[in-house]
Coordinates of N, CA and C and ligand atoms in Angstrom, one line a residue:
X76 N -47.6 -57.1 -279.9 CA -46.3 -57.1 -279.2 C -46.4 -56.3 -277.9
X77 N -45.8 -57.0 -276.9 CA -45.8 -56.2 -275.6 C -44.3 -55.8 -275.5
X78 N -44.1 -54.5 -275.1 CA -42.7 -54.0 -274.9 C -42.6 -53.6 -273.5
X79 N -41.5 -54.2 -272.8 CA -41.3 -53.8 -271.4 C -39.9 -53.1 -271.4
X80 N -39.9 -51.8 -271.1 CA -38.7 -51.0 -271.0 C -38.2 -50.9 -269.6
X81 N -37.0 -51.4 -269.3 CA -36.5 -51.3 -268.0 C -35.4 -50.2 -268.0
X82 N -35.1 -49.7 -266.8 CA -34.2 -48.6 -266.6 C -32.7 -49.0 -267.1
X83 N -32.4 -50.2 -266.9 CA -31.0 -50.6 -267.1 C -31.0 -52.1 -267.6
X84 N -29.8 -52.5 -268.1 CA -29.6 -53.8 -268.5 C -29.9 -54.8 -267.4
X85 N -29.4 -54.4 -266.2 CA -29.6 -55.3 -265.0 C -31.1 -55.5 -264.7
X86 N -31.8 -54.4 -264.7 CA -33.3 -54.4 -264.4 C -34.0 -55.2 -265.5
X87 N -33.6 -55.0 -266.8 CA -34.2 -55.8 -267.9 C -34.0 -57.3 -267.7
X88 N -32.7 -57.6 -267.3 CA -32.4 -59.0 -267.1 C -33.2 -59.7 -266.0
X89 N -33.4 -58.9 -264.9 CA -34.2 -59.4 -263.8 C -35.6 -59.6 -264.2
X90 N -36.1 -58.7 -264.9 CA -37.5 -58.8 -265.3 C -37.8 -59.9 -266.3
X91 N -36.9 -60.1 -267.3 CA -37.1 -61.2 -268.2 C -36.9 -62.5 -267.5
X92 N -36.0 -62.6 -266.6 CA -35.8 -63.9 -265.8 C -37.1 -64.2 -265.0
X93 N -37.6 -63.2 -264.3 CA -38.8 -63.4 -263.5 C -40.0 -63.9 -264.3
X94 N -40.1 -63.3 -265.5 CA -41.3 -63.7 -266.4 C -41.0 -65.1 -266.9
X95 N -39.8 -65.4 -267.3 CA -39.5 -66.8 -267.8 C -39.7 -67.8 -266.6
X96 N -39.3 -67.5 -265.4 CA -39.4 -68.4 -264.3 C -40.9 -68.7 -264.0
X97 N -41.7 -67.6 -264.1 CA -43.1 -67.8 -263.9 C -43.8 -68.7 -265.0
X98 N -43.3 -68.5 -266.2 CA -43.8 -69.4 -267.3 C -43.4 -70.8 -267.1
X99 N -42.2 -71.0 -266.6 CA -41.8 -72.4 -266.3 C -42.5 -73.0 -265.1
X100 N -42.8 -72.2 -264.1 CA -43.6 -72.7 -263.0 C -45.0 -73.2 -263.5
X101 N -45.5 -72.5 -264.5 CA -46.8 -72.9 -265.0 C -46.7 -74.1 -266.0
X102 N -45.6 -74.3 -266.6 CA -45.4 -75.3 -267.5 C -44.0 -75.9 -267.4
X103 N -43.7 -76.8 -266.4 CA -42.4 -77.2 -266.1 C -41.7 -78.0 -267.2
X104 N -42.5 -78.6 -268.1 CA -41.9 -79.5 -269.1 C -41.8 -78.7 -270.5
X105 N -41.9 -77.4 -270.4 CA -41.9 -76.6 -271.6 C -40.7 -76.9 -272.5
X106 N -41.0 -76.7 -273.8 CA -39.9 -76.8 -274.8 C -39.4 -75.4 -275.0
X107 N -38.1 -75.2 -274.9 CA -37.5 -73.9 -274.9 C -36.3 -73.8 -275.9
X108 N -36.3 -72.8 -276.6 CA -35.1 -72.5 -277.6 C -34.4 -71.2 -277.1
X109 N -33.3 -71.3 -276.5 CA -32.6 -70.1 -275.9 C -31.5 -69.6 -276.8
X110 N -31.4 -68.3 -276.9 CA -30.3 -67.7 -277.7 C -29.0 -67.7 -276.8
X111 N -27.9 -67.7 -277.5 CA -26.7 -67.3 -276.8 C -26.5 -65.9 -277.2
X112 N -25.2 -65.4 -277.3 CA -25.0 -64.0 -277.5 C -24.9 -63.3 -276.1
X113 N -24.4 -62.1 -276.1 CA -24.2 -61.5 -274.8 C -25.4 -61.0 -274.1
X114 N -26.5 -60.6 -274.9 CA -27.6 -59.9 -274.2 C -28.3 -60.8 -273.2
X115 N -28.6 -62.1 -273.4 CA -29.3 -62.8 -272.3 C -28.5 -63.4 -271.2
X116 N -27.2 -63.1 -271.2 CA -26.3 -63.8 -270.2 C -26.7 -63.4 -268.8
X117 N -27.0 -62.1 -268.5 CA -27.4 -61.8 -267.2 C -28.7 -62.3 -266.8
X118 N -29.6 -62.4 -267.8 CA -30.9 -63.0 -267.5 C -30.7 -64.4 -267.1
X119 N -29.8 -65.2 -267.8 CA -29.5 -66.6 -267.4 C -28.9 -66.7 -266.0
X120 N -28.0 -65.7 -265.7 CA -27.5 -65.7 -264.3 C -28.6 -65.5 -263.3
X121 N -29.5 -64.7 -263.6 CA -30.7 -64.5 -262.7 C -31.5 -65.8 -262.6
X122 N -31.6 -66.5 -263.6 CA -32.4 -67.8 -263.5 C -31.7 -68.8 -262.6
X123 N -30.3 -68.8 -262.6 CA -29.6 -69.7 -261.7 C -29.8 -69.2 -260.3
X124 N -29.9 -67.9 -260.1 CA -30.1 -67.4 -258.7 C -31.5 -67.8 -258.3
X125 N -32.5 -67.7 -259.2 CA -33.9 -68.1 -258.8 C -34.0 -69.5 -258.5
X126 N -33.2 -70.3 -259.2 CA -33.1 -71.8 -258.8 C -32.6 -72.0 -257.4
X127 N -31.5 -71.4 -257.2 CA -30.8 -71.5 -255.9 C -31.6 -71.0 -254.7
X128 N -32.1 -69.7 -254.9 CA -32.7 -69.0 -253.8 C -34.2 -69.3 -253.6
X129 N -34.9 -69.5 -254.7 CA -36.3 -69.7 -254.6 C -36.7 -71.1 -254.9
X130 N -35.7 -71.9 -255.2 CA -36.0 -73.3 -255.5 C -36.9 -73.6 -256.7
X131 N -36.8 -72.7 -257.7 CA -37.5 -72.9 -258.9 C -36.9 -74.1 -259.7
X132 N -37.8 -75.0 -260.2 CA -37.3 -76.2 -260.8 C -37.3 -76.1 -262.3
X133 N -36.1 -76.0 -262.9 CA -36.0 -75.9 -264.4 C -35.7 -77.3 -265.0
X134 N -35.6 -78.3 -264.2 CA -34.9 -79.5 -264.6 C -35.7 -80.4 -265.6
X135 N -37.0 -80.0 -265.8 CA -37.8 -80.8 -266.7 C -37.9 -80.2 -268.1
X136 N -37.3 -79.0 -268.3 CA -37.4 -78.3 -269.5 C -36.7 -79.1 -270.6
X137 N -37.3 -79.0 -271.8 CA -36.6 -79.6 -273.0 C -36.0 -78.5 -273.8
X138 N -34.7 -78.6 -274.2 CA -34.0 -77.5 -274.8 C -33.6 -77.8 -276.2
X139 N -33.9 -76.9 -277.1 CA -33.5 -77.0 -278.5 C -32.5 -75.9 -278.8
X140 N -31.4 -76.2 -279.4 CA -30.4 -75.2 -279.8 C -30.9 -74.4 -280.9
X141 N -30.7 -73.1 -280.8 CA -31.1 -72.1 -281.8 C -30.3 -72.1 -283.0
X142 N -29.0 -72.0 -282.8 CA -28.1 -71.8 -284.0 C -26.7 -72.4 -283.7
X143 N -25.9 -72.6 -284.8 CA -24.6 -73.2 -284.6 C -23.7 -72.7 -285.7
X144 N -22.5 -72.5 -285.4 CA -21.5 -72.2 -286.5 C -21.2 -73.5 -287.3
X145 N -21.1 -73.4 -288.6 CA -20.9 -74.6 -289.4 C -19.4 -75.1 -289.2
X146 N -19.3 -76.4 -289.0 CA -18.0 -77.1 -288.9 C -17.3 -77.0 -287.5
X147 N -18.0 -76.4 -286.5 CA -17.4 -76.3 -285.2 C -17.9 -77.4 -284.3
X148 N -17.0 -78.1 -283.6 CA -17.4 -79.2 -282.8 C -18.0 -78.7 -281.5
X149 N -18.9 -79.6 -280.9 CA -19.6 -79.1 -279.7 C -18.6 -78.8 -278.5
X150 N -17.4 -79.4 -278.6 CA -16.4 -79.2 -277.5 C -15.6 -77.9 -277.7
X151 N -15.7 -77.4 -278.9 CA -14.9 -76.1 -279.1 C -15.4 -75.1 -278.2
X152 N -14.5 -74.3 -277.5 CA -15.0 -73.3 -276.6 C -15.8 -72.2 -277.2
X153 N -15.7 -72.1 -278.5 CA -16.5 -71.1 -279.2 C -17.8 -71.6 -279.8
X154 N -18.1 -72.9 -279.6 CA -19.3 -73.4 -280.1 C -20.5 -72.9 -279.3
X155 N -21.6 -72.6 -280.1 CA -22.8 -72.1 -279.4 C -23.4 -73.1 -278.5
X156 N -23.3 -74.4 -278.9 CA -23.8 -75.5 -278.0 C -23.1 -75.4 -276.6
X157 N -21.8 -75.3 -276.7 CA -21.1 -75.3 -275.4 C -21.4 -74.0 -274.6
X158 N -21.6 -72.9 -275.3 CA -21.9 -71.6 -274.6 C -23.3 -71.8 -273.9
X159 N -24.3 -72.4 -274.7 CA -25.6 -72.6 -274.1 C -25.5 -73.6 -272.9
X160 N -24.7 -74.6 -273.0 CA -24.6 -75.6 -271.9 C -24.0 -75.0 -270.7
X161 N -23.0 -74.2 -270.8 CA -22.3 -73.7 -269.6 C -23.0 -72.5 -269.0
X162 N -23.8 -71.8 -269.8 CA -24.4 -70.6 -269.2 C -25.9 -70.8 -268.8
X163 N -26.5 -71.8 -269.3 CA -27.9 -72.0 -269.1 C -28.3 -73.4 -268.6
X164 N -27.9 -74.4 -269.5 CA -28.4 -75.8 -269.3 C -27.9 -76.4 -268.0
X165 N -26.6 -76.3 -267.8 CA -25.9 -76.9 -266.7 C -26.3 -76.2 -265.4
X166 N -26.2 -74.8 -265.4 CA -26.5 -74.1 -264.1 C -28.0 -74.3 -263.7
X167 N -28.8 -74.6 -264.7 CA -30.3 -74.8 -264.3 C -30.6 -76.3 -264.0
X168 N -29.6 -77.1 -264.0 CA -29.8 -78.5 -263.6 C -30.6 -79.3 -264.6
X169 N -30.5 -78.9 -265.9 CA -31.2 -79.6 -267.0 C -30.4 -80.8 -267.5
X170 N -30.8 -82.0 -267.4 CA -30.0 -83.1 -267.9 C -29.7 -83.0 -269.4
X171 N -28.5 -83.4 -269.8 CA -28.0 -83.3 -271.2 C -29.0 -84.0 -272.1
X172 N -29.6 -85.1 -271.6 CA -30.5 -86.0 -272.5 C -31.7 -85.2 -272.9
X173 N -32.0 -84.1 -272.2 CA -33.1 -83.3 -272.6 C -32.8 -82.1 -273.6
X174 N -31.6 -82.2 -274.1 CA -31.1 -81.1 -275.0 C -31.0 -81.7 -276.4
X175 N -31.6 -81.0 -277.3 CA -31.4 -81.4 -278.7 C -30.5 -80.4 -279.4
X176 N -29.3 -80.9 -279.8 CA -28.3 -80.1 -280.4 C -28.5 -79.9 -281.8
X177 N -28.2 -78.7 -282.3 CA -28.2 -78.5 -283.8 C -26.7 -78.6 -284.1
X178 N -26.4 -79.7 -284.8 CA -25.0 -80.1 -285.0 C -24.4 -79.4 -286.1
X179 N -23.7 -78.3 -285.8 CA -23.0 -77.5 -286.8 C -21.9 -78.3 -287.5
X180 N -21.4 -79.4 -286.9 CA -20.4 -80.2 -287.5 C -20.9 -81.4 -288.2
X181 N -22.2 -81.5 -288.4 CA -22.7 -82.7 -289.1 C -22.1 -82.8 -290.5
X182 N -21.9 -84.1 -290.9 CA -21.3 -84.3 -292.2 C -22.3 -83.8 -293.3
X183 N -23.6 -84.0 -293.0 CA -24.6 -83.6 -294.0 C -25.5 -82.6 -293.4
X184 N -25.1 -81.3 -293.5 CA -25.9 -80.2 -292.8 C -27.3 -80.1 -293.2
X185 N -27.6 -80.4 -294.5 CA -29.0 -80.2 -294.9 C -29.9 -81.3 -294.3
X186 N -29.4 -82.5 -294.2 CA -30.1 -83.5 -293.5 C -30.2 -83.2 -292.0
X187 N -29.2 -82.7 -291.4 CA -29.2 -82.4 -290.0 C -30.3 -81.4 -289.7
X188 N -30.4 -80.4 -290.6 CA -31.5 -79.4 -290.4 C -32.9 -80.0 -290.5
X189 N -33.0 -80.9 -291.5 CA -34.4 -81.5 -291.6 C -34.7 -82.4 -290.4
X190 N -33.7 -83.1 -289.9 CA -34.0 -84.0 -288.8 C -34.3 -83.1 -287.5
X191 N -33.5 -82.1 -287.4 CA -33.7 -81.2 -286.2 C -35.1 -80.6 -286.3
X192 N -35.5 -80.1 -287.4 CA -36.9 -79.4 -287.5 C -38.0 -80.5 -287.2
X193 N -37.8 -81.7 -287.6 CA -38.7 -82.8 -287.3 C -38.8 -83.0 -285.8
X194 N -37.6 -83.0 -285.2 CA -37.6 -83.2 -283.7 C -38.4 -82.1 -283.0
X195 N -38.3 -80.9 -283.5 CA -39.1 -79.8 -282.8 C -40.5 -80.0 -283.0
X196 N -40.9 -80.4 -284.2 CA -42.3 -80.7 -284.5 C -42.9 -81.9 -283.7
X197 N -42.0 -82.9 -283.6 CA -42.4 -84.1 -282.9 C -42.7 -83.8 -281.4
X198 N -41.9 -82.8 -280.9 CA -42.1 -82.4 -279.5 C -43.3 -81.4 -279.3
X199 N -44.0 -81.2 -280.4 CA -45.2 -80.3 -280.3 C -44.9 -78.9 -280.6
X200 N -43.7 -78.6 -281.1 CA -43.4 -77.2 -281.4 C -42.7 -76.6 -280.1
X201 N -42.4 -75.3 -280.2 CA -41.8 -74.6 -279.1 C -42.8 -73.9 -278.2
X202 N -42.6 -74.0 -276.9 CA -43.4 -73.2 -276.0 C -42.8 -71.8 -275.9
X203 N -41.5 -71.8 -275.7 CA -40.9 -70.4 -275.5 C -39.6 -70.3 -276.3
X204 N -39.4 -69.2 -277.0 CA -38.1 -68.9 -277.5 C -37.6 -67.7 -276.8
X205 N -36.3 -67.7 -276.5 CA -35.6 -66.5 -276.0 C -34.6 -66.1 -277.1
X206 N -34.9 -64.9 -277.7 CA -34.1 -64.5 -278.8 C -33.4 -63.2 -278.5
X207 N -32.2 -63.1 -279.2 CA -31.5 -61.8 -279.2 C -31.7 -61.2 -280.6
X208 N -31.3 -60.0 -280.7 CA -31.5 -59.2 -281.9 C -30.2 -58.9 -282.6
X209 N -29.9 -59.4 -283.8 CA -28.7 -59.1 -284.5 C -28.8 -57.6 -284.9
X210 N -27.6 -57.0 -285.0 CA -27.6 -55.6 -285.4 C -28.2 -55.4 -286.8
X211 N -28.3 -56.5 -287.6 CA -28.9 -56.4 -288.9 C -30.3 -57.0 -288.9
X212 N -30.8 -57.2 -287.7 CA -32.2 -57.8 -287.6 C -32.3 -59.3 -287.7
X213 N -31.1 -60.0 -287.6 CA -31.3 -61.4 -287.6 C -31.8 -62.0 -286.3
X214 N -32.5 -63.1 -286.4 CA -33.0 -63.8 -285.3 C -32.3 -65.2 -285.4
X215 N -31.6 -65.7 -284.3 CA -30.8 -66.8 -284.5 C -29.7 -66.4 -285.6
X216 N -29.6 -67.3 -286.6 CA -28.8 -66.8 -287.8 C -29.7 -66.7 -289.0
X217 N -30.9 -66.3 -288.8 CA -31.8 -66.0 -290.0 C -31.4 -64.6 -290.5
X218 N -30.4 -64.7 -291.4 CA -29.8 -63.4 -291.9 C -30.7 -62.8 -292.9
X219 N -30.7 -61.4 -293.0 CA -31.5 -60.8 -294.0 C -30.9 -61.1 -295.4
X220 N -31.7 -61.4 -296.4 CA -33.1 -61.5 -296.4 C -33.5 -62.9 -296.0
X221 N -34.5 -63.0 -295.0 CA -35.1 -64.3 -294.6 C -36.6 -64.1 -294.7
X222 N -37.3 -64.9 -295.5 CA -38.7 -64.8 -295.5 C -39.4 -65.3 -294.3
X223 N -40.6 -65.0 -294.1 CA -41.4 -65.4 -292.9 C -41.4 -66.9 -292.6
X224 N -41.3 -67.7 -293.7 CA -41.4 -69.1 -293.6 C -40.1 -69.8 -293.9
X225 N -39.0 -69.0 -293.7 CA -37.6 -69.6 -293.9 C -37.5 -70.9 -293.0
X226 N -37.1 -72.0 -293.6 CA -37.0 -73.2 -292.8 C -35.6 -73.3 -292.1
X227 N -35.5 -74.3 -291.2 CA -34.2 -74.6 -290.6 C -33.2 -75.0 -291.7
X228 N -32.1 -74.3 -291.7 CA -31.2 -74.5 -292.9 C -29.8 -74.0 -292.6
X229 N -29.0 -74.3 -293.6 CA -27.6 -73.8 -293.6 C -27.6 -72.4 -294.2
X230 N -26.9 -71.4 -293.6 CA -26.9 -70.1 -294.2 C -25.5 -69.5 -294.2
X231 N -25.2 -68.8 -295.3 CA -23.9 -68.0 -295.3 C -24.1 -66.8 -294.3
X232 N -23.1 -66.5 -293.5 CA -23.2 -65.3 -292.7 C -22.9 -64.1 -293.5
X233 N -23.7 -63.0 -293.2 CA -23.5 -61.8 -293.9 C -22.2 -61.1 -293.4
X234 N -21.6 -60.2 -294.2 CA -20.4 -59.5 -293.7 C -20.6 -58.8 -292.4
X235 N -21.8 -58.3 -292.2 CA -22.2 -57.5 -291.0 C -22.1 -58.5 -289.8
X236 N -22.6 -59.7 -289.9 CA -22.6 -60.6 -288.8 C -21.1 -61.1 -288.5
X237 N -20.4 -61.2 -289.6 CA -19.0 -61.6 -289.4 C -18.3 -60.5 -288.6
X238 N -18.6 -59.3 -288.9 CA -18.0 -58.2 -288.1 C -18.5 -58.2 -286.6
X239 N -19.8 -58.4 -286.5 CA -20.3 -58.3 -285.1 C -19.9 -59.5 -284.3
X240 N -19.6 -60.7 -284.9 CA -19.1 -61.8 -284.1 C -17.6 -62.0 -284.0
X241 N -16.9 -61.0 -284.7 CA -15.4 -61.1 -284.7 C -14.9 -61.2 -283.2
X242 N -15.5 -60.5 -282.3 CA -15.0 -60.4 -281.0 C -14.9 -61.8 -280.3
X243 N -15.8 -62.7 -280.7 CA -15.7 -64.1 -280.2 C -14.6 -64.9 -280.8
X244 N -14.1 -64.5 -281.9 CA -13.2 -65.3 -282.7 C -11.8 -64.7 -282.9
X245 N -11.5 -63.6 -282.1 CA -10.2 -63.0 -282.3 C -9.9 -62.5 -283.6
X246 N -11.0 -61.8 -284.2 CA -10.8 -61.2 -285.5 C -11.8 -61.8 -286.6
X247 N -12.2 -60.9 -287.5 CA -13.2 -61.2 -288.5 C -12.7 -62.4 -289.4
X248 N -11.4 -62.4 -289.6 CA -10.9 -63.4 -290.5 C -11.0 -64.9 -290.0
X249 N -11.3 -65.0 -288.7 CA -11.4 -66.3 -288.1 C -12.9 -66.8 -287.9
X250 N -13.8 -65.9 -288.2 CA -15.2 -66.2 -288.0 C -15.7 -67.2 -289.1
X251 N -16.3 -68.3 -288.7 CA -16.8 -69.2 -289.7 C -17.7 -68.5 -290.7
X252 N -17.7 -68.9 -291.9 CA -18.5 -68.2 -293.0 C -19.9 -68.7 -293.1
X253 N -20.2 -69.8 -292.4 CA -21.6 -70.4 -292.5 C -22.1 -70.8 -291.1
X254 N -23.4 -70.9 -291.1 CA -24.0 -71.4 -289.8 C -25.2 -72.2 -290.2
X255 N -25.7 -72.9 -289.1 CA -27.0 -73.6 -289.3 C -27.9 -72.8 -288.3
X256 N -29.2 -72.6 -288.7 CA -30.1 -71.9 -287.8 C -31.5 -72.6 -287.8
X257 N -32.1 -72.6 -286.7 CA -33.5 -72.9 -286.6 C -34.3 -71.9 -287.5
X258 N -35.3 -72.3 -288.2 CA -35.9 -71.5 -289.2 C -36.9 -70.5 -288.6
X259 N -37.2 -69.4 -289.4 CA -38.2 -68.5 -289.0 C -39.5 -69.1 -288.7
X260 N -39.8 -70.2 -289.5 CA -41.1 -70.9 -289.3 C -41.2 -71.5 -287.9
X261 N -40.1 -72.0 -287.4 CA -40.2 -72.6 -286.0 C -40.2 -71.5 -285.0
X262 N -39.4 -70.5 -285.2 CA -39.3 -69.4 -284.2 C -40.6 -68.7 -284.0
X263 N -41.2 -68.3 -285.2 CA -42.4 -67.5 -285.2 C -43.6 -68.2 -284.7
X264 N -43.6 -69.6 -284.8 CA -44.7 -70.4 -284.3 C -44.6 -70.7 -282.8
X265 N -43.6 -70.2 -282.1 CA -43.5 -70.5 -280.7 C -44.7 -69.9 -280.0
X266 N -45.1 -70.5 -278.9 CA -46.3 -70.1 -278.2 C -46.0 -68.8 -277.3
X267 N -44.7 -68.6 -277.0 CA -44.3 -67.3 -276.4 C -42.9 -67.0 -276.9
X268 N -42.7 -65.8 -277.3 CA -41.5 -65.3 -277.9 C -40.9 -64.2 -277.0
X269 N -39.8 -64.4 -276.5 CA -39.1 -63.3 -275.7 C -38.0 -62.8 -276.6
X270 N -37.9 -61.5 -276.8 CA -36.8 -60.9 -277.5 C -36.1 -59.9 -276.5
X271 N -34.8 -60.2 -276.2 CA -34.1 -59.3 -275.3 C -33.1 -58.5 -276.1
X272 N -33.2 -57.2 -275.8 CA -32.5 -56.2 -276.6 C -31.9 -55.1 -275.7
X273 N -30.6 -54.9 -275.6 CA -30.1 -53.8 -274.8 C -29.0 -53.1 -275.4
X274 N -28.8 -51.9 -274.9 CA -27.6 -51.1 -275.4 C -28.0 -50.2 -276.5
X275 N -27.2 -49.1 -276.6 CA -27.5 -48.1 -277.6 C -27.2 -48.6 -279.0
X276 N -26.3 -49.5 -279.1 CA -26.0 -50.0 -280.5 C -27.1 -50.8 -281.1
X277 N -28.1 -51.1 -280.3 CA -29.3 -51.8 -280.9 C -30.5 -50.9 -281.1
X278 N -30.3 -49.6 -280.8 CA -31.4 -48.6 -280.9 C -32.1 -48.6 -282.2
X279 N -31.3 -48.5 -283.2 CA -31.9 -48.3 -284.6 C -32.6 -49.5 -285.0
X280 N -32.0 -50.7 -284.8 CA -32.6 -51.9 -285.3 C -33.9 -52.3 -284.5
X281 N -33.8 -51.9 -283.2 CA -35.0 -52.1 -282.4 C -36.2 -51.3 -282.9
X282 N -35.9 -50.0 -283.2 CA -37.0 -49.1 -283.7 C -37.6 -49.7 -285.0
X283 N -36.7 -50.2 -285.8 CA -37.2 -50.7 -287.1 C -37.9 -52.0 -286.9
X284 N -37.5 -52.8 -285.9 CA -38.2 -54.0 -285.6 C -39.6 -53.8 -285.1
X285 N -39.8 -52.7 -284.3 CA -41.1 -52.5 -283.7 C -42.0 -51.7 -284.7
X286 N -41.5 -50.7 -285.4 CA -42.3 -49.8 -286.2 C -42.0 -49.8 -287.7
X287 N -40.9 -50.5 -288.1 CA -40.5 -50.4 -289.5 C -41.4 -51.3 -290.3
X288 N -41.1 -51.3 -291.6 CA -41.8 -52.2 -292.5 C -41.6 -53.6 -292.2
X289 N -42.6 -54.4 -292.4 CA -42.4 -55.9 -292.2 C -41.8 -56.5 -293.5
X290 N -40.6 -56.9 -293.4 CA -39.9 -57.3 -294.6 C -38.8 -58.3 -294.3
X291 N -38.5 -59.2 -295.3 CA -37.4 -60.1 -295.1 C -36.1 -59.4 -294.9
X292 N -36.0 -58.2 -295.3 CA -34.7 -57.4 -295.1 C -34.4 -57.1 -293.7
X293 N -35.5 -57.2 -292.8 CA -35.3 -57.2 -291.4 C -36.1 -58.3 -290.8
X294 N -35.5 -59.5 -290.7 CA -36.2 -60.7 -290.3 C -37.0 -60.5 -289.0
X295 N -36.4 -59.7 -288.0 CA -37.1 -59.5 -286.8 C -38.4 -58.7 -286.9
X296 N -38.6 -58.0 -288.0 CA -39.8 -57.3 -288.2 C -41.0 -58.2 -288.3
X297 N -40.8 -59.5 -288.6 CA -41.9 -60.4 -288.6 C -42.5 -60.7 -287.3
X298 N -41.8 -60.3 -286.2 CA -42.3 -60.4 -284.9 C -43.6 -59.5 -284.7
X299 N -43.7 -58.5 -285.5 CA -44.9 -57.6 -285.5 C -46.2 -58.4 -285.7
X300 N -46.0 -59.5 -286.5 CA -47.2 -60.3 -286.9 C -47.3 -61.6 -286.1
X301 N -46.4 -61.9 -285.2 CA -46.4 -63.1 -284.4 C -47.2 -63.0 -283.2
X302 N -47.7 -64.1 -282.7 CA -48.5 -64.0 -281.5 C -47.6 -64.1 -280.2
X303 N -48.1 -63.4 -279.2 CA -47.4 -63.6 -277.9 C -46.0 -63.2 -277.9
X304 N -45.6 -62.0 -278.4 CA -44.2 -61.6 -278.4 C -44.1 -60.6 -277.2
X305 N -43.0 -60.8 -276.4 CA -42.7 -59.8 -275.4 C -41.2 -59.3 -275.7
X306 N -41.1 -58.0 -275.9 CA -39.7 -57.5 -276.0 C -39.3 -56.9 -274.7
X307 N -38.2 -57.4 -274.2 CA -37.6 -56.9 -273.0 C -36.4 -56.0 -273.4
X308 N -36.4 -54.7 -273.0 CA -35.4 -53.8 -273.4 C -35.0 -52.9 -272.3
X309 N -34.0 -52.1 -272.6 CA -33.6 -51.1 -271.6 C -33.6 -49.7 -272.2
X310 N -33.4 -48.7 -271.4 CA -33.5 -47.3 -271.9 C -32.5 -47.0 -272.9
X311 N -31.3 -47.6 -272.8 CA -30.3 -47.3 -273.8 C -30.7 -47.7 -275.2
X312 N -31.4 -48.9 -275.3 CA -31.8 -49.3 -276.6 C -33.1 -48.6 -277.0
X313 N -33.9 -48.3 -276.0 CA -35.2 -47.6 -276.4 C -35.1 -46.2 -276.8
X314 N -34.1 -45.5 -276.2 CA -33.9 -44.1 -276.6 C -34.9 -43.2 -276.0
X315 N -35.1 -42.1 -276.7 CA -36.0 -41.0 -276.2 C -37.5 -41.1 -276.6
X316 N -37.8 -42.2 -277.2 CA -39.2 -42.3 -277.7 C -40.1 -42.5 -276.5
X317 N -41.4 -42.0 -276.6 CA -42.3 -42.2 -275.5 C -42.4 -43.6 -275.1
X318 N -42.6 -43.9 -273.8 CA -42.6 -45.2 -273.3 C -43.9 -45.9 -273.8
X319 N -43.9 -47.2 -274.0 CA -45.1 -47.9 -274.6 C -46.2 -47.9 -273.5
Ligands
GLP36 C1 -25.6 -63.7 -282.8 C2 -26.5 -65.0 -282.7 C3 -27.8 -64.7 -282.2 C4 -27.8 -63.6 -281.1 C5 -27.5 -62.3 -281.8 C6 -27.3 -61.1 -280.9 O1 -24.9 -63.6 -284.0 N1 -26.5 -65.7 -283.8 O2 -28.4 -65.9 -281.7 O3 -29.0 -63.5 -280.5 O4 -26.3 -62.5 -282.7 O5 -26.2 -61.2 -280.1 P1 -25.8 -60.2 -278.9 O6 -26.9 -60.5 -277.8 O7 -24.4 -60.6 -278.4 O8 -25.9 -58.8 -279.4

């Protein structure tokens, strides 16, 4: 695990964007699975700027959706598909045909998950995942407990995730109770894994992710055993520990 600690959220977002852009320059047709959530938004803003100002070409990337609320249509303003499209895919000039949606509103969610996982495998797996860290250690919606080989599947959201996502839904009572998520098996097999973590409220789970026991009770702890992991974080999340 490589850990890059920046002084601020802004600096972290710039650093992560610069490294991602360099990876894309080296592999313009990379397969990418990007998280939504608040943490990577400024990173994505920086990518748009790099496209505009430095002419970096992101348009050949193939994008796979990380997670989706169950039963929410792609047009719903709260859908993670739409969030990904408006903050990353469209600003980077990636054609919609190069996006594989994880359809939270599929009539048969189990089949949808199996088909989606096959599409990732058919594409040769993931080159890069950009992940955020749930306060309970979830990656995507791989809620604890999630074993290392948890497949792409339908999951009930934990009470903790319902609370942390309430802000997007105008109250905990409105948060969908289920989600679909790309499996731990796909995420951990990515050839490069970026984890972006910022703010004091992630301090404890970040410490457990890096140094704690490797356990399904903290799915992110499996990153300790994965290849090519870079954690981009800021001082607020890192705390007073000695710098890596
Ligand atoms: C959400 C999503 C994840 C996201 C994580 C962290 O529930 N399912 O994909 O990465 O939680 O979100 P945030 O960056 O807003 O803290």
